[in-house]
mmCIF file of C-alpha atoms in Angstrom:
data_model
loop_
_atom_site.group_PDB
_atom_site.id
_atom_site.type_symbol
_atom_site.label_atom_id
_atom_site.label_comp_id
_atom_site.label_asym_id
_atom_site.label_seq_id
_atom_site.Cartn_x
_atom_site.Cartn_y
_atom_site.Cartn_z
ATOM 1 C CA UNK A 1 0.000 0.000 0.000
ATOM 2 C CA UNK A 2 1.436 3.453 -0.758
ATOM 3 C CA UNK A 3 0.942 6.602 1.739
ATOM 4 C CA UNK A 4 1.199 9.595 -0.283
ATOM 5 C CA UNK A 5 3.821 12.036 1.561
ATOM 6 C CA UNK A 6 3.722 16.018 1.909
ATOM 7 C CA UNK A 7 6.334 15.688 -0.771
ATOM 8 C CA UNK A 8 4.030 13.676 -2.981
ATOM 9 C CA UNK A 9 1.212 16.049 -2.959
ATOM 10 C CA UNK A 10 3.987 19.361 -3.379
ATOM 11 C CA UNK A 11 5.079 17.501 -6.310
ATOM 12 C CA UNK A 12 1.351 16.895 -8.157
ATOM 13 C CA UNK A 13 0.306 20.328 -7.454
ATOM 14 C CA UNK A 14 3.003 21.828 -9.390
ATOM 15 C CA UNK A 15 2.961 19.757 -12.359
ATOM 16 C CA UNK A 16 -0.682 20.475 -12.588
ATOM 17 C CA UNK A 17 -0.145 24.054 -12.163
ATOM 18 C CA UNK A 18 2.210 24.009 -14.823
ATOM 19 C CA UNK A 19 -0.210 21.985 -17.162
ATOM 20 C CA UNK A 20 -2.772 24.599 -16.365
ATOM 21 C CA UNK A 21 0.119 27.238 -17.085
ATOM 22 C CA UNK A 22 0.817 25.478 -20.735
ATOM 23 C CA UNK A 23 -3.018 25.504 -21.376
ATOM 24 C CA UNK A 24 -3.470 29.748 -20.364
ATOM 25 C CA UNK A 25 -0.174 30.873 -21.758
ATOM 26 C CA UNK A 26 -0.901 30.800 -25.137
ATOM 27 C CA UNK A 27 -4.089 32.185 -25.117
ATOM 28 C CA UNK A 28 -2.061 35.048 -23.197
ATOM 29 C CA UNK A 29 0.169 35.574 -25.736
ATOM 30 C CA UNK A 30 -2.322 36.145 -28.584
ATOM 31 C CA UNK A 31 -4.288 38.775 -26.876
ATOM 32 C CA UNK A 32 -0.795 40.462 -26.255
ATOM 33 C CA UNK A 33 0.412 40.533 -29.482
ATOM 34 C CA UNK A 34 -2.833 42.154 -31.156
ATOM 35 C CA UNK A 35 -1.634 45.009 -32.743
ATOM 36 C CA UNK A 36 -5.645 46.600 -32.732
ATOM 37 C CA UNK A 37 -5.628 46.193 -28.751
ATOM 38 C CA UNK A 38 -6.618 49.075 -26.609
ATOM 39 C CA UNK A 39 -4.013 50.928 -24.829
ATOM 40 C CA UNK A 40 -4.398 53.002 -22.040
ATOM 41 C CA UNK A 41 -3.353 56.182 -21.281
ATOM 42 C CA UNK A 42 -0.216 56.103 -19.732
ATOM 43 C CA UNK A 43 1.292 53.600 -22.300
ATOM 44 C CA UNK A 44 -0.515 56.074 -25.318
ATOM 45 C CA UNK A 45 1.482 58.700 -23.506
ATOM 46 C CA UNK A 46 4.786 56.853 -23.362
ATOM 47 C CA UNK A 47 4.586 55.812 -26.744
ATOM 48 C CA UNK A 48 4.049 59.687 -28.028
ATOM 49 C CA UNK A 49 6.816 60.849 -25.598
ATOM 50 C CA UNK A 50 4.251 63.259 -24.219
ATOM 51 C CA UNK A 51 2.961 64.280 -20.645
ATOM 52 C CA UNK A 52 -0.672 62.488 -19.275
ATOM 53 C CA UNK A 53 -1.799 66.595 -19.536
ATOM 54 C CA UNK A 54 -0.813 66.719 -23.290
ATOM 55 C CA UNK A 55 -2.505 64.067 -23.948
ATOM 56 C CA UNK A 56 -5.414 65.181 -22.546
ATOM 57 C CA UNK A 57 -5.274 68.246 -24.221
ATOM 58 C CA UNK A 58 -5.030 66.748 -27.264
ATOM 59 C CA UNK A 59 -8.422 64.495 -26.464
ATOM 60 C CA UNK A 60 -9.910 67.537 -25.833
ATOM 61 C CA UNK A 61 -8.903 68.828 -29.708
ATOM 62 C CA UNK A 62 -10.336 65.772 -30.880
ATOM 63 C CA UNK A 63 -7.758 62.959 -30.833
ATOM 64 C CA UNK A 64 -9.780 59.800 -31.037
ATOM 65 C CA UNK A 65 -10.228 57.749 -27.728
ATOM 66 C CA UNK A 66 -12.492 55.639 -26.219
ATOM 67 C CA UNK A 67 -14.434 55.490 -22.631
ATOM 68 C CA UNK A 68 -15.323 52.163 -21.178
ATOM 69 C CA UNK A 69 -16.382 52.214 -17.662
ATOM 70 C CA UNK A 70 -14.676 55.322 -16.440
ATOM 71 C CA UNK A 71 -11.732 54.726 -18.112
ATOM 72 C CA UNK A 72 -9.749 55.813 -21.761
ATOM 73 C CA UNK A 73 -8.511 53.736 -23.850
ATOM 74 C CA UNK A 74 -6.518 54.258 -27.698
ATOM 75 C CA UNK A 75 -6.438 52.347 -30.614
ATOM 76 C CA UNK A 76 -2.754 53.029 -32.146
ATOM 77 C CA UNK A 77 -4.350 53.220 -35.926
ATOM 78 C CA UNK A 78 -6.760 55.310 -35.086
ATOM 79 C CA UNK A 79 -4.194 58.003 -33.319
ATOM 80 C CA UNK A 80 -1.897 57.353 -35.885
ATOM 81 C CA UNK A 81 -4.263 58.402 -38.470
ATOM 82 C CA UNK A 82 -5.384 61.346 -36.746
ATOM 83 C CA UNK A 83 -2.019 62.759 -35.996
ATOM 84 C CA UNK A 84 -1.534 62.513 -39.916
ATOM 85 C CA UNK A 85 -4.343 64.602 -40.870
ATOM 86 C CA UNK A 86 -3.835 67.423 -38.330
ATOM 87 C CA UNK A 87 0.047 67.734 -38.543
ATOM 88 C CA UNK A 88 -0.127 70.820 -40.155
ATOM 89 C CA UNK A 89 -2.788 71.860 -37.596
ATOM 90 C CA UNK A 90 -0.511 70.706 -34.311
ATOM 91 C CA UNK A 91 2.673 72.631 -36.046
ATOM 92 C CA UNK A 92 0.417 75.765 -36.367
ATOM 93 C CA UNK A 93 -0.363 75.346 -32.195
ATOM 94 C CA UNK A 94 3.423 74.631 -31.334
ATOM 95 C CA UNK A 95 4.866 77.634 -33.001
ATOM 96 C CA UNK A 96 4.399 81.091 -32.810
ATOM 97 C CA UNK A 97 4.491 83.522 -36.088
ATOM 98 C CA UNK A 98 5.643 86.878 -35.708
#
């Protein structure tokens, strides 16, 4: 007859955590990679090397966002896009003619 030990049952419960692990992670890594995914402010921020209050200055203007339970989120084509039609417009904001 064989008494399972405290060793035993360490030993099952990782390898089915890891099986569970093998089954999740690729799911994970699909959702990650979608390159339509919404980002969120900070990381829209980061990625156009601009403050949080520039940002929202520029969702005021009319860069395109969208609110989901009290909370922004960007699609990267969409801001993209709209940063190529209004270049001229941001250029005439930034600088000042005499």
């Amino acid at each position: 007859m064989f008494i399972p030990t405290e060793a035993d049952f360490r030993k099952w419960i990782k390898e089915a955590v890891k099986e569970c692990m093998h089954e999740i992670a690729p799911e994970k890594k699909e959702n990650h990679h979608d390159p339509e995914g919404f980002v969120n402010r900070k990381k829209m921020a980061r990625i156009l090397e601009i403050s949080l209050v520039t940002l929202t200055d520029w969702m005021k203007r009319g860069l395109p966002c969208h609110k989901q339970r009290g909370r922004v989120y960007f699609l990267h084509s969409e801001v993209v896009e709209y940063i190529r039609k209004n270049r001229f417009k941001q250029v005439a904001f930034t600088h000042k003619f005499p």
